[in-house]
Amino acid sequence: MEDIFFEDQEVANLAQDHIDAITSYTEKEAERITKAYRRVRQDLRDRLDALDNQDKTGTFTAQRTRGALLQVEAALGAMTKNLNSDLNSSSLDIAGMGIENLVTEIESWNQHFTGALVPINIDAVAVATDTSNFLFNQREASLAAYSAAIRSKMAYAITDAAIAEISMSELNSKIGKFFLGEEWVIQRLVRTELHNIYNRGKINGMFDIRENSIPDLQ
């Protein structure tokens, strides 16, 4: 029965449709959130340019080092806040998508096995909300760890720049290139978090369906 099930074209098509939908959504969200990240990066460069314009001596003093560190701290705070907000918004959508896909799959594949449609009673919004809330701390911890890693790298780079006595404009260019190179990390983080929420939404949906609709659901 298992081999017949997985060889069935309708089964394969439905699974592929759901894979395509989740892939499309996560790619779209990764790009949207990356654009917000780019705005933070540009804002940081503008702040550092303004700091450079305040002092045309070309020297990298301790005061300028502190000023640069403060600007980086502000930019990373904004970045983390924006990422949290964006992922919180996306998490409800993606959890809901997982639950809707689950219901479609159970209804379709149950007919494949038994030839009958089993009515499913599930509050998709409630389960999606619970899923998003359950994973909130995990998302927050992931973003905090990422932000801390960047903060550490930036502090080292700025301190190293002060020792090497490079100009603020040179530092600004280096920071811009660093943040540009980090874009793929942001995109990977977004995809990973959203796929995790989608899968958790389906699992929570299964628990709900087993409790309220199909007691013998395996």
PDB file of C-alpha atoms in Angstrom:
ATOM      1  CA  MET A   1       0.000   0.000   0.000  1.00  0.00           C
ATOM      2  CA  GLU A   2       2.827   2.401   0.885  1.00  0.00           C
ATOM      3  CA  ASP A   3       4.538   1.966  -2.486  1.00  0.00           C
ATOM      4  CA  ILE A   4       1.240   2.467  -4.324  1.00  0.00           C
ATOM      5  CA  PHE A   5       0.513   5.569  -2.248  1.00  0.00           C
ATOM      6  CA  PHE A   6       3.803   7.290  -3.013  1.00  0.00           C
ATOM      7  CA  GLU A   7       3.649   6.306  -6.687  1.00  0.00           C
ATOM      8  CA  ASP A   8       0.196   7.856  -7.092  1.00  0.00           C
ATOM      9  CA  GLN A   9       0.497  10.934  -9.325  1.00  0.00           C
ATOM     10  CA  GLU A  10      -2.225  12.891  -7.521  1.00  0.00           C
ATOM     11  CA  VAL A  11      -0.447  12.324  -4.213  1.00  0.00           C
ATOM     12  CA  ALA A  12       2.869  13.437  -5.721  1.00  0.00           C
ATOM     13  CA  ASN A  13       1.312  16.482  -7.368  1.00  0.00           C
ATOM     14  CA  LEU A  14      -0.316  17.680  -4.145  1.00  0.00           C
ATOM     15  CA  ALA A  15       2.915  17.242  -2.183  1.00  0.00           C
ATOM     16  CA  GLN A  16       4.873  19.079  -4.881  1.00  0.00           C
ATOM     17  CA  ASP A  17       2.332  21.918  -4.986  1.00  0.00           C
ATOM     18  CA  HIS A  18       2.779  22.425  -1.249  1.00  0.00           C
ATOM     19  CA  ILE A  19       6.568  22.275  -1.532  1.00  0.00           C
ATOM     20  CA  ASP A  20       6.478  24.876  -4.299  1.00  0.00           C
ATOM     21  CA  ALA A  21       4.175  27.119  -2.265  1.00  0.00           C
ATOM     22  CA  ILE A  22       6.329  27.063   0.864  1.00  0.00           C
ATOM     23  CA  THR A  23       9.505  27.579  -1.177  1.00  0.00           C
ATOM     24  CA  SER A  24       7.993  30.535  -2.999  1.00  0.00           C
ATOM     25  CA  TYR A  25       6.771  32.108   0.235  1.00  0.00           C
ATOM     26  CA  THR A  26      10.055  31.724   2.102  1.00  0.00           C
ATOM     27  CA  GLU A  27      12.046  33.114  -0.840  1.00  0.00           C
ATOM     28  CA  LYS A  28       9.731  36.116  -1.050  1.00  0.00           C
ATOM     29  CA  GLU A  29       9.954  36.769   2.674  1.00  0.00           C
ATOM     30  CA  ALA A  30      13.739  36.316   2.697  1.00  0.00           C
ATOM     31  CA  GLU A  31      14.059  38.965   0.003  1.00  0.00           C
ATOM     32  CA  ARG A  32      11.617  41.323   1.719  1.00  0.00           C
ATOM     33  CA  ILE A  33      13.432  41.073   5.046  1.00  0.00           C
ATOM     34  CA  THR A  34      16.819  41.398   3.334  1.00  0.00           C
ATOM     35  CA  LYS A  35      15.688  44.713   1.846  1.00  0.00           C
ATOM     36  CA  ALA A  36      14.960  45.954   5.375  1.00  0.00           C
ATOM     37  CA  TYR A  37      18.441  44.758   6.407  1.00  0.00           C
ATOM     38  CA  ARG A  38      19.940  46.767   3.530  1.00  0.00           C
ATOM     39  CA  ARG A  39      18.204  49.903   4.786  1.00  0.00           C
ATOM     40  CA  VAL A  40      19.777  49.382   8.212  1.00  0.00           C
ATOM     41  CA  ARG A  41      23.162  48.907   6.571  1.00  0.00           C
ATOM     42  CA  GLN A  42      22.782  52.128   4.587  1.00  0.00           C
ATOM     43  CA  ASP A  43      21.634  54.009   7.679  1.00  0.00           C
ATOM     44  CA  LEU A  44      24.777  52.856   9.506  1.00  0.00           C
ATOM     45  CA  ARG A  45      26.982  54.040   6.664  1.00  0.00           C
ATOM     46  CA  ASP A  46      25.224  57.405   6.682  1.00  0.00           C
ATOM     47  CA  ARG A  47      25.771  57.692  10.452  1.00  0.00           C
ATOM     48  CA  LEU A  48      29.460  56.894  10.090  1.00  0.00           C
ATOM     49  CA  ASP A  49      29.767  59.390   7.237  1.00  0.00           C
ATOM     50  CA  ALA A  50      28.206  62.040   9.475  1.00  0.00           C
ATOM     51  CA  LEU A  51      30.661  61.124  12.224  1.00  0.00           C
ATOM     52  CA  ASP A  52      33.523  61.469   9.762  1.00  0.00           C
ATOM     53  CA  ASN A  53      32.296  64.887   8.620  1.00  0.00           C
ATOM     54  CA  GLN A  54      32.437  66.171  12.184  1.00  0.00           C
ATOM     55  CA  ASP A  55      36.199  65.767  12.285  1.00  0.00           C
ATOM     56  CA  LYS A  56      38.355  66.197   9.193  1.00  0.00           C
ATOM     57  CA  THR A  57      41.675  65.511  10.926  1.00  0.00           C
ATOM     58  CA  GLY A  58      41.733  62.013   9.463  1.00  0.00           C
ATOM     59  CA  THR A  59      42.872  60.512  12.754  1.00  0.00           C
ATOM     60  CA  PHE A  60      41.071  57.660  14.443  1.00  0.00           C
ATOM     61  CA  THR A  61      40.946  58.828  18.041  1.00  0.00           C
ATOM     62  CA  ALA A  62      39.565  56.973  21.048  1.00  0.00           C
ATOM     63  CA  GLN A  63      36.573  59.306  20.973  1.00  0.00           C
ATOM     64  CA  ARG A  64      35.853  58.440  17.353  1.00  0.00           C
ATOM     65  CA  THR A  65      36.239  54.760  18.170  1.00  0.00           C
ATOM     66  CA  ARG A  66      33.591  55.064  20.859  1.00  0.00           C
ATOM     67  CA  GLY A  67      31.379  57.033  18.491  1.00  0.00           C
ATOM     68  CA  ALA A  68      31.680  54.369  15.785  1.00  0.00           C
ATOM     69  CA  LEU A  69      30.896  51.602  18.280  1.00  0.00           C
ATOM     70  CA  LEU A  70      27.801  53.470  19.443  1.00  0.00           C
ATOM     71  CA  GLN A  71      26.574  53.838  15.858  1.00  0.00           C
ATOM     72  CA  VAL A  72      27.121  50.137  15.198  1.00  0.00           C
ATOM     73  CA  GLU A  73      25.265  49.301  18.422  1.00  0.00           C
ATOM     74  CA  ALA A  74      22.314  51.467  17.350  1.00  0.00           C
ATOM     75  CA  ALA A  75      22.229  49.890  13.882  1.00  0.00           C
ATOM     76  CA  LEU A  76      22.331  46.348  15.252  1.00  0.00           C
ATOM     77  CA  GLY A  77      19.573  47.175  17.730  1.00  0.00           C
ATOM     78  CA  ALA A  78      17.399  48.430  14.866  1.00  0.00           C
ATOM     79  CA  MET A  79      18.256  45.392  12.762  1.00  0.00           C
ATOM     80  CA  THR A  80      17.334  42.916  15.518  1.00  0.00           C
ATOM     81  CA  LYS A  81      14.102  44.758  16.264  1.00  0.00           C
ATOM     82  CA  ASN A  82      13.120  44.803  12.587  1.00  0.00           C
ATOM     83  CA  LEU A  83      13.958  41.120  12.112  1.00  0.00           C
ATOM     84  CA  ASN A  84      11.904  40.167  15.153  1.00  0.00           C
ATOM     85  CA  SER A  85       8.943  42.200  13.931  1.00  0.00           C
ATOM     86  CA  ASP A  86       9.143  40.863  10.369  1.00  0.00           C
ATOM     87  CA  LEU A  87       9.486  37.241  11.450  1.00  0.00           C
ATOM     88  CA  ASN A  88       6.631  37.564  13.937  1.00  0.00           C
ATOM     89  CA  SER A  89       4.415  38.781  11.121  1.00  0.00           C
ATOM     90  CA  SER A  90       5.548  36.048   8.735  1.00  0.00           C
ATOM     91  CA  SER A  91       5.296  33.299  11.354  1.00  0.00           C
ATOM     92  CA  LEU A  92       1.512  33.550  11.614  1.00  0.00           C
ATOM     93  CA  ASP A  93       1.165  33.317   7.842  1.00  0.00           C
ATOM     94  CA  ILE A  94       3.532  30.392   7.469  1.00  0.00           C
ATOM     95  CA  ALA A  95       2.065  28.457  10.415  1.00  0.00           C
ATOM     96  CA  GLY A  96      -1.410  28.964   8.933  1.00  0.00           C
ATOM     97  CA  MET A  97      -0.151  27.725   5.578  1.00  0.00           C
ATOM     98  CA  GLY A  98       1.208  24.585   7.224  1.00  0.00           C
ATOM     99  CA  ILE A  99      -2.121  23.845   8.901  1.00  0.00           C
ATOM    100  CA  GLU A 100      -4.145  24.490   5.736  1.00  0.00           C
ATOM    101  CA  ASN A 101      -1.820  22.220   3.752  1.00  0.00           C
ATOM    102  CA  LEU A 102      -2.129  19.549   6.431  1.00  0.00           C
ATOM    103  CA  VAL A 103      -5.924  19.564   6.244  1.00  0.00           C
ATOM    104  CA  THR A 104      -5.817  19.368   2.447  1.00  0.00           C
ATOM    105  CA  GLU A 105      -3.366  16.479   2.577  1.00  0.00           C
ATOM    106  CA  ILE A 106      -5.306  14.478   5.171  1.00  0.00           C
ATOM    107  CA  GLU A 107      -8.593  14.947   3.313  1.00  0.00           C
ATOM    108  CA  SER A 108      -7.068  14.048  -0.043  1.00  0.00           C
ATOM    109  CA  TRP A 109      -4.929  11.151   1.118  1.00  0.00           C
ATOM    110  CA  ASN A 110      -7.604   9.690   3.370  1.00  0.00           C
ATOM    111  CA  GLN A 111      -9.784   9.332   0.290  1.00  0.00           C
ATOM    112  CA  HIS A 112      -6.862   7.567  -1.359  1.00  0.00           C
ATOM    113  CA  PHE A 113      -6.678   5.002   1.457  1.00  0.00           C
ATOM    114  CA  THR A 114     -10.339   4.597   2.480  1.00  0.00           C
ATOM    115  CA  GLY A 115     -12.301   6.235  -0.304  1.00  0.00           C
ATOM    116  CA  ALA A 116     -14.093   8.433   2.226  1.00  0.00           C
ATOM    117  CA  LEU A 117     -13.753  12.052   3.270  1.00  0.00           C
ATOM    118  CA  VAL A 118     -13.332  12.473   7.031  1.00  0.00           C
ATOM    119  CA  PRO A 119     -14.619  15.846   8.267  1.00  0.00           C
ATOM    120  CA  ILE A 120     -11.899  17.775  10.089  1.00  0.00           C
ATOM    121  CA  ASN A 121     -12.710  20.251  12.819  1.00  0.00           C
ATOM    122  CA  ILE A 122      -9.762  22.555  13.478  1.00  0.00           C
ATOM    123  CA  ASP A 123      -9.385  26.224  14.406  1.00  0.00           C
ATOM    124  CA  ALA A 124      -6.486  27.023  12.086  1.00  0.00           C
ATOM    125  CA  VAL A 125      -6.063  30.573  13.387  1.00  0.00           C
ATOM    126  CA  ALA A 126      -5.844  29.434  17.012  1.00  0.00           C
ATOM    127  CA  VAL A 127      -3.345  26.662  16.232  1.00  0.00           C
ATOM    128  CA  ALA A 128      -1.235  29.014  14.085  1.00  0.00           C
ATOM    129  CA  THR A 129      -1.204  31.621  16.849  1.00  0.00           C
ATOM    130  CA  ASP A 130      -0.227  29.042  19.454  1.00  0.00           C
ATOM    131  CA  THR A 131       2.549  27.781  17.174  1.00  0.00           C
ATOM    132  CA  SER A 132       3.924  31.270  16.580  1.00  0.00           C
ATOM    133  CA  ASN A 133       3.813  32.120  20.277  1.00  0.00           C
ATOM    134  CA  PHE A 134       5.429  28.815  21.235  1.00  0.00           C
ATOM    135  CA  LEU A 135       8.407  29.465  18.956  1.00  0.00           C
ATOM    136  CA  PHE A 136       8.728  33.169  19.797  1.00  0.00           C
ATOM    137  CA  ASN A 137      11.453  32.699  22.415  1.00  0.00           C
ATOM    138  CA  GLN A 138      13.379  30.415  20.098  1.00  0.00           C
ATOM    139  CA  ARG A 139      13.295  32.993  17.291  1.00  0.00           C
ATOM    140  CA  GLU A 140      14.251  35.758  19.694  1.00  0.00           C
ATOM    141  CA  ALA A 141      17.221  33.724  20.976  1.00  0.00           C
ATOM    142  CA  SER A 142      18.404  32.960  17.431  1.00  0.00           C
ATOM    143  CA  LEU A 143      18.306  36.625  16.453  1.00  0.00           C
ATOM    144  CA  ALA A 144      19.997  37.725  19.674  1.00  0.00           C
ATOM    145  CA  ALA A 145      22.821  35.240  19.080  1.00  0.00           C
ATOM    146  CA  TYR A 146      23.245  36.442  15.493  1.00  0.00           C
ATOM    147  CA  SER A 147      23.260  40.087  16.559  1.00  0.00           C
ATOM    148  CA  ALA A 148      25.821  39.368  19.281  1.00  0.00           C
ATOM    149  CA  ALA A 149      28.091  37.626  16.765  1.00  0.00           C
ATOM    150  CA  ILE A 150      27.987  40.624  14.413  1.00  0.00           C
ATOM    151  CA  ARG A 151      28.513  43.031  17.316  1.00  0.00           C
ATOM    152  CA  SER A 152      31.635  41.138  18.346  1.00  0.00           C
ATOM    153  CA  LYS A 153      33.028  41.163  14.798  1.00  0.00           C
ATOM    154  CA  MET A 154      32.312  44.866  14.404  1.00  0.00           C
ATOM    155  CA  ALA A 155      33.917  45.761  17.740  1.00  0.00           C
ATOM    156  CA  TYR A 156      37.028  43.869  16.730  1.00  0.00           C
ATOM    157  CA  ALA A 157      37.121  45.535  13.303  1.00  0.00           C
ATOM    158  CA  ILE A 158      36.721  49.026  14.752  1.00  0.00           C
ATOM    159  CA  THR A 159      39.369  48.444  17.423  1.00  0.00           C
ATOM    160  CA  ASP A 160      41.698  47.021  14.799  1.00  0.00           C
ATOM    161  CA  ALA A 161      41.040  50.069  12.598  1.00  0.00           C
ATOM    162  CA  ALA A 162      41.967  52.395  15.460  1.00  0.00           C
ATOM    163  CA  ILE A 163      45.225  50.524  16.025  1.00  0.00           C
ATOM    164  CA  ALA A 164      46.017  50.592  12.316  1.00  0.00           C
ATOM    165  CA  GLU A 165      45.050  54.305  12.219  1.00  0.00           C
ATOM    166  CA  ILE A 166      42.960  53.954   9.086  1.00  0.00           C
ATOM    167  CA  SER A 167      40.533  56.713   8.194  1.00  0.00           C
ATOM    168  CA  MET A 168      36.839  56.675   9.054  1.00  0.00           C
ATOM    169  CA  SER A 169      35.989  56.551   5.349  1.00  0.00           C
ATOM    170  CA  GLU A 170      38.103  53.392   4.989  1.00  0.00           C
ATOM    171  CA  LEU A 171      36.378  51.858   7.991  1.00  0.00           C
ATOM    172  CA  ASN A 172      32.990  52.785   6.575  1.00  0.00           C
ATOM    173  CA  SER A 173      33.857  51.031   3.323  1.00  0.00           C
ATOM    174  CA  LYS A 174      34.999  47.904   5.187  1.00  0.00           C
ATOM    175  CA  ILE A 175      31.833  47.826   7.287  1.00  0.00           C
ATOM    176  CA  GLY A 176      29.683  48.231   4.182  1.00  0.00           C
ATOM    177  CA  LYS A 177      31.397  45.287   2.526  1.00  0.00           C
ATOM    178  CA  PHE A 178      31.060  43.195   5.686  1.00  0.00           C
ATOM    179  CA  PHE A 179      27.313  43.792   5.943  1.00  0.00           C
ATOM    180  CA  LEU A 180      26.933  43.078   2.230  1.00  0.00           C
ATOM    181  CA  GLY A 181      28.636  39.726   2.766  1.00  0.00           C
ATOM    182  CA  GLU A 182      26.236  38.942   5.620  1.00  0.00           C
ATOM    183  CA  GLU A 183      23.129  39.082   3.427  1.00  0.00           C
ATOM    184  CA  TRP A 184      23.232  35.350   2.719  1.00  0.00           C
ATOM    185  CA  VAL A 185      23.291  34.679   6.479  1.00  0.00           C
ATOM    186  CA  ILE A 186      20.138  36.768   6.939  1.00  0.00           C
ATOM    187  CA  GLN A 187      18.419  34.934   4.094  1.00  0.00           C
ATOM    188  CA  ARG A 188      19.429  31.535   5.482  1.00  0.00           C
ATOM    189  CA  LEU A 189      18.219  32.521   8.952  1.00  0.00           C
ATOM    190  CA  VAL A 190      14.837  33.642   7.593  1.00  0.00           C
ATOM    191  CA  ARG A 191      14.367  30.478   5.513  1.00  0.00           C
ATOM    192  CA  THR A 192      15.357  28.230   8.415  1.00  0.00           C
ATOM    193  CA  GLU A 193      13.040  29.949  10.888  1.00  0.00           C
ATOM    194  CA  LEU A 194      10.071  29.963   8.503  1.00  0.00           C
ATOM    195  CA  HIS A 195      10.486  26.306   7.528  1.00  0.00           C
ATOM    196  CA  ASN A 196      10.686  25.428  11.212  1.00  0.00           C
ATOM    197  CA  ILE A 197       7.455  27.314  11.934  1.00  0.00           C
ATOM    198  CA  TYR A 198       5.709  25.686   8.944  1.00  0.00           C
ATOM    199  CA  ASN A 199       6.680  22.205  10.121  1.00  0.00           C
ATOM    200  CA  ARG A 200       5.736  22.952  13.723  1.00  0.00           C
ATOM    201  CA  GLY A 201       2.371  24.274  12.532  1.00  0.00           C
ATOM    202  CA  LYS A 202       1.675  20.981  10.759  1.00  0.00           C
ATOM    203  CA  ILE A 203       2.707  18.949  13.797  1.00  0.00           C
ATOM    204  CA  ASN A 204       0.514  21.020  16.126  1.00  0.00           C
ATOM    205  CA  GLY A 205      -2.289  20.691  13.612  1.00  0.00           C
ATOM    206  CA  MET A 206      -1.952  16.908  13.724  1.00  0.00           C
ATOM    207  CA  PHE A 207      -2.255  16.928  17.510  1.00  0.00           C
ATOM    208  CA  ASP A 208      -5.377  19.086  17.283  1.00  0.00           C
ATOM    209  CA  ILE A 209      -6.949  16.903  14.587  1.00  0.00           C
ATOM    210  CA  ARG A 210      -6.222  13.729  16.557  1.00  0.00           C
ATOM    211  CA  GLU A 211      -7.860  15.258  19.613  1.00  0.00           C
ATOM    212  CA  ASN A 212     -10.939  16.719  17.912  1.00  0.00           C
ATOM    213  CA  SER A 213     -11.513  14.943  14.595  1.00  0.00           C
ATOM    214  CA  ILE A 214      -9.579  11.715  13.982  1.00  0.00           C
ATOM    215  CA  PRO A 215      -8.726   9.977  17.290  1.00  0.00           C
ATOM    216  CA  ASP A 216      -6.779   7.193  15.553  1.00  0.00           C
ATOM    217  CA  LEU A 217      -4.661   9.553  13.447  1.00  0.00           C
ATOM    218  CA  GLN A 218      -1.090   8.201  13.330  1.00  0.00           C
TER     219      GLN A 218
END
